[in-house]
XYZ file of C-alpha atoms in Angstrom:
109
model
C 100.238 160.605 106.231
C 103.298 162.840 106.621
C 106.647 161.050 107.346
C 108.512 162.956 110.023
C 111.655 160.921 109.628
C 113.175 159.274 106.743
C 114.608 156.210 108.374
C 112.830 152.962 108.867
C 110.078 151.184 106.921
C 106.381 151.951 106.266
C 104.289 149.580 108.338
C 100.702 149.056 107.152
C 98.196 146.958 109.165
C 94.760 145.934 108.013
C 91.537 145.402 110.077
C 91.722 141.559 109.477
C 95.257 141.232 110.945
C 97.439 141.389 107.855
C 100.555 143.649 107.684
C 103.711 144.422 106.002
C 106.918 146.475 106.205
C 108.256 148.108 103.291
C 111.375 150.185 102.778
C 110.620 153.946 102.301
C 113.011 153.936 99.347
C 110.294 151.966 97.416
C 107.944 154.975 97.384
C 108.682 157.634 94.948
C 108.399 161.256 96.006
C 105.028 162.805 95.036
C 104.562 166.493 94.005
C 101.381 168.510 93.879
C 98.685 166.840 91.833
C 100.310 163.390 92.358
C 97.771 160.603 92.554
C 99.786 158.652 95.139
C 100.926 155.120 94.979
C 99.317 151.791 96.111
C 100.866 150.128 99.104
C 98.573 147.272 99.851
C 95.580 145.677 97.934
C 92.261 145.967 99.813
C 90.435 142.681 99.592
C 87.559 141.179 101.652
C 90.099 138.792 103.179
C 92.573 141.364 104.297
C 89.974 144.188 105.194
C 90.549 147.971 105.148
C 93.641 149.585 106.291
C 93.604 149.971 110.072
C 96.698 152.086 110.296
C 100.187 152.917 108.915
C 103.373 154.370 110.466
C 107.123 154.425 110.386
C 108.690 151.298 112.001
C 112.268 150.541 112.776
C 113.893 147.182 113.705
C 114.309 148.110 117.485
C 110.596 149.076 117.800
C 107.733 146.770 118.981
C 104.109 146.854 117.605
C 101.182 146.535 120.083
C 97.890 145.481 118.386
C 94.545 145.223 120.206
C 91.357 143.677 118.725
C 87.851 144.811 119.175
C 87.399 141.874 121.506
C 90.169 143.059 123.890
C 92.896 140.738 122.675
C 96.242 142.400 122.961
C 99.610 141.379 121.549
C 103.051 142.926 121.544
C 105.474 141.705 118.746
C 108.999 142.883 117.785
C 109.321 144.712 114.530
C 111.914 142.333 113.396
C 109.286 139.496 113.291
C 107.208 141.324 110.679
C 108.396 140.519 107.181
C 109.940 143.398 105.066
C 108.445 142.862 101.622
C 107.893 144.885 98.450
C 105.460 147.682 97.947
C 103.272 145.800 95.471
C 102.840 142.686 97.659
C 99.700 141.845 99.734
C 101.172 141.492 103.227
C 101.208 138.514 105.842
C 99.218 137.580 108.715
C 100.494 139.545 111.692
C 97.809 138.662 114.363
C 95.419 135.745 114.351
C 91.989 137.117 115.329
C 88.925 135.188 116.456
C 86.209 134.687 113.827
C 84.455 138.187 113.306
C 87.007 140.038 115.299
C 88.848 143.067 113.895
C 91.871 145.203 114.731
C 90.638 148.007 116.937
C 94.015 149.800 117.127
C 97.812 149.509 117.188
C 100.718 151.534 118.508
C 104.409 151.487 117.648
C 106.411 151.137 120.830
C 109.956 152.395 121.067
C 111.848 149.794 123.114
C 114.134 151.151 125.945
C 116.542 148.379 125.873
């Protein structure tokens, strides 16, 4: 992932509906040969990473499950937590359902 802007938070969402926002300043700059940094621990409960992007307070996030359930939530309602934390439940999914996709929506208000 290449950050095009340096303002906002890194938003990470897992396939089982867990997510988190972390300030970009918590991630050190990597040079060539860098091994990267961990942002979320992958577990069976949380699932694999479904996506990541730059999120600001004025944005909304739309999340759709593979069963067709769609929600739109304000970015402010997603907890801003540290880089080494596991994340919080962002969307409650039916048993067996997974996050299919998400989109960051820039509010016009």
